[in-house]
Amino acid sequence: MGRRAVNDKAICPQKPLDFFPSRRELKRLKVALSQATLGEILELSFELPRHILRLGRQFPWYNKTLYQAEPIDIYYAFNFIKYELCGYIEIERQQCLEEVKQGCAP
C-alpha cells in the first residue's frame, strides 16, 4: 500500500485499506528476506510516513527477524501500522476538507 492508497482513503472513507499481506506474499517475503527485520519488511512493503517509521523504531519487535519474531510481535507490528495510519488518514482528510473549503470560498 502506498501513499496514493492512504490519500484515496482520506478522500473516500468507504474504500478499504488492503495493507495486510496475503499468505502467499508472506511466504515470498519469508523466503526472500529471511534475515530481514520486521521493521525492514514494513519499510519495504509500505510507503509509510517518516514520523510513523521513527515511532515504530522504538518498539522491540521492529528489530526482530522473521525467525526471531513471535506471532505476537507480528500482531503488534501490523496493529501499530493500522492505528498509526488511521490517525494519519484522519489528519489528511481534515487537510483535504480545509483545502476544499478554501477553494470553494468566494
Tab-separated table of C-alpha atoms in Angstrom:
chain	number	residue	atom	x	y	z
A	1	MET	CA	0.000	0.000	0.000
A	2	GLY	CA	1.390	3.356	-0.930
A	3	ARG	CA	0.696	6.980	-0.205
A	4	ARG	CA	-1.850	7.018	-3.000
A	5	ALA	CA	-3.959	4.416	-1.190
A	6	VAL	CA	-3.735	6.443	2.012
A	7	ASN	CA	-4.763	9.622	0.203
A	8	ASP	CA	-7.607	7.780	-1.553
A	9	LYS	CA	-8.816	6.562	1.839
A	10	ALA	CA	-8.684	10.130	3.162
A	11	ILE	CA	-10.847	11.317	0.272
A	12	CYS	CA	-13.232	8.347	0.279
A	13	PRO	CA	-13.566	6.737	3.749
A	14	GLN	CA	-15.614	3.849	2.333
A	15	LYS	CA	-12.591	2.469	0.487
A	16	PRO	CA	-10.966	-0.460	2.284
A	17	LEU	CA	-7.343	-0.317	3.360
A	18	ASP	CA	-5.836	-3.520	1.974
A	19	PHE	CA	-2.466	-3.391	3.649
A	20	PHE	CA	-2.331	-6.831	5.221
A	21	PRO	CA	-0.203	-9.121	3.050
A	22	SER	CA	-1.739	-12.355	1.809
A	23	ARG	CA	-0.358	-15.720	2.913
A	24	ARG	CA	1.385	-16.118	-0.425
A	25	GLU	CA	3.032	-12.701	-0.078
A	26	LEU	CA	4.153	-13.551	3.454
A	27	LYS	CA	5.713	-16.814	2.241
A	28	ARG	CA	7.576	-14.980	-0.517
A	29	LEU	CA	8.789	-12.395	1.966
A	30	LYS	CA	9.938	-15.099	4.352
A	31	VAL	CA	11.982	-16.840	1.686
A	32	ALA	CA	13.378	-13.677	0.114
A	33	LEU	CA	14.065	-11.804	3.312
A	34	SER	CA	14.965	-14.495	5.828
A	35	GLN	CA	17.361	-12.165	7.652
A	36	ALA	CA	15.239	-9.035	7.298
A	37	THR	CA	13.746	-7.498	10.406
A	38	LEU	CA	10.062	-6.746	10.786
A	39	GLY	CA	10.950	-3.067	10.559
A	40	GLU	CA	12.769	-3.542	7.256
A	41	ILE	CA	9.865	-5.524	5.870
A	42	LEU	CA	7.460	-2.764	6.856
A	43	GLU	CA	9.682	-0.133	5.280
A	44	LEU	CA	9.973	-2.140	2.051
A	45	SER	CA	6.313	-3.162	1.907
A	46	PHE	CA	4.602	0.110	2.710
A	47	GLU	CA	5.315	3.728	1.907
A	48	LEU	CA	4.878	4.865	5.481
A	49	PRO	CA	5.325	8.473	6.512
A	50	ARG	CA	8.659	9.126	8.221
A	51	HIS	CA	7.151	10.005	11.579
A	52	ILE	CA	5.427	6.613	11.716
A	53	LEU	CA	8.714	4.848	10.903
A	54	ARG	CA	10.540	6.811	13.612
A	55	LEU	CA	7.898	5.846	16.141
A	56	GLY	CA	7.998	2.187	15.066
A	57	ARG	CA	11.760	2.001	15.561
A	58	GLN	CA	11.225	2.475	19.295
A	59	PHE	CA	9.454	-0.883	19.704
A	60	PRO	CA	11.287	-4.179	20.365
A	61	TRP	CA	9.518	-6.024	17.530
A	62	TYR	CA	10.978	-3.591	14.966
A	63	ASN	CA	14.460	-5.168	15.080
A	64	LYS	CA	13.444	-8.838	15.240
A	65	THR	CA	13.994	-11.013	12.190
A	66	LEU	CA	11.184	-13.211	10.914
A	67	TYR	CA	12.806	-16.194	12.607
A	68	GLN	CA	13.169	-14.377	15.936
A	69	ALA	CA	9.702	-12.858	15.905
A	70	GLU	CA	6.881	-14.494	17.782
A	71	PRO	CA	3.359	-14.307	16.349
A	72	ILE	CA	2.539	-11.615	18.923
A	73	ASP	CA	5.374	-9.456	17.530
A	74	ILE	CA	3.865	-9.618	14.049
A	75	TYR	CA	0.454	-8.840	15.524
A	76	TYR	CA	1.866	-5.766	17.295
A	77	ALA	CA	3.681	-4.618	14.155
A	78	PHE	CA	0.615	-4.706	11.929
A	79	ASN	CA	-1.690	-3.236	14.558
A	80	PHE	CA	0.818	-0.434	15.057
A	81	ILE	CA	0.618	0.356	11.343
A	82	LYS	CA	-3.158	0.106	11.315
A	83	TYR	CA	-3.679	2.528	14.194
A	84	GLU	CA	-0.980	4.972	13.144
A	85	LEU	CA	-2.302	5.064	9.576
A	86	CYS	CA	-5.839	5.657	10.846
A	87	GLY	CA	-4.588	8.758	12.653
A	88	TYR	CA	-2.593	9.853	9.606
A	89	ILE	CA	-5.604	9.337	7.336
A	90	GLU	CA	-7.796	11.418	9.633
A	91	ILE	CA	-5.273	14.274	9.530
A	92	GLU	CA	-5.065	14.033	5.708
A	93	ARG	CA	-8.861	14.014	5.482
A	94	GLN	CA	-9.100	17.172	7.581
A	95	GLN	CA	-6.480	18.871	5.408
A	96	CYS	CA	-8.372	17.885	2.243
A	97	LEU	CA	-11.610	19.257	3.688
A	98	GLU	CA	-9.892	22.531	4.606
A	99	GLU	CA	-8.441	22.833	1.095
A	100	VAL	CA	-11.857	22.188	-0.438
A	101	LYS	CA	-13.471	24.790	1.825
A	102	GLN	CA	-10.810	27.350	0.941
A	103	GLY	CA	-11.131	26.568	-2.758
A	104	CYS	CA	-14.914	26.945	-2.698
A	105	ALA	CA	-14.958	30.164	-0.685
A	106	PRO	CA	-15.706	33.300	-2.750
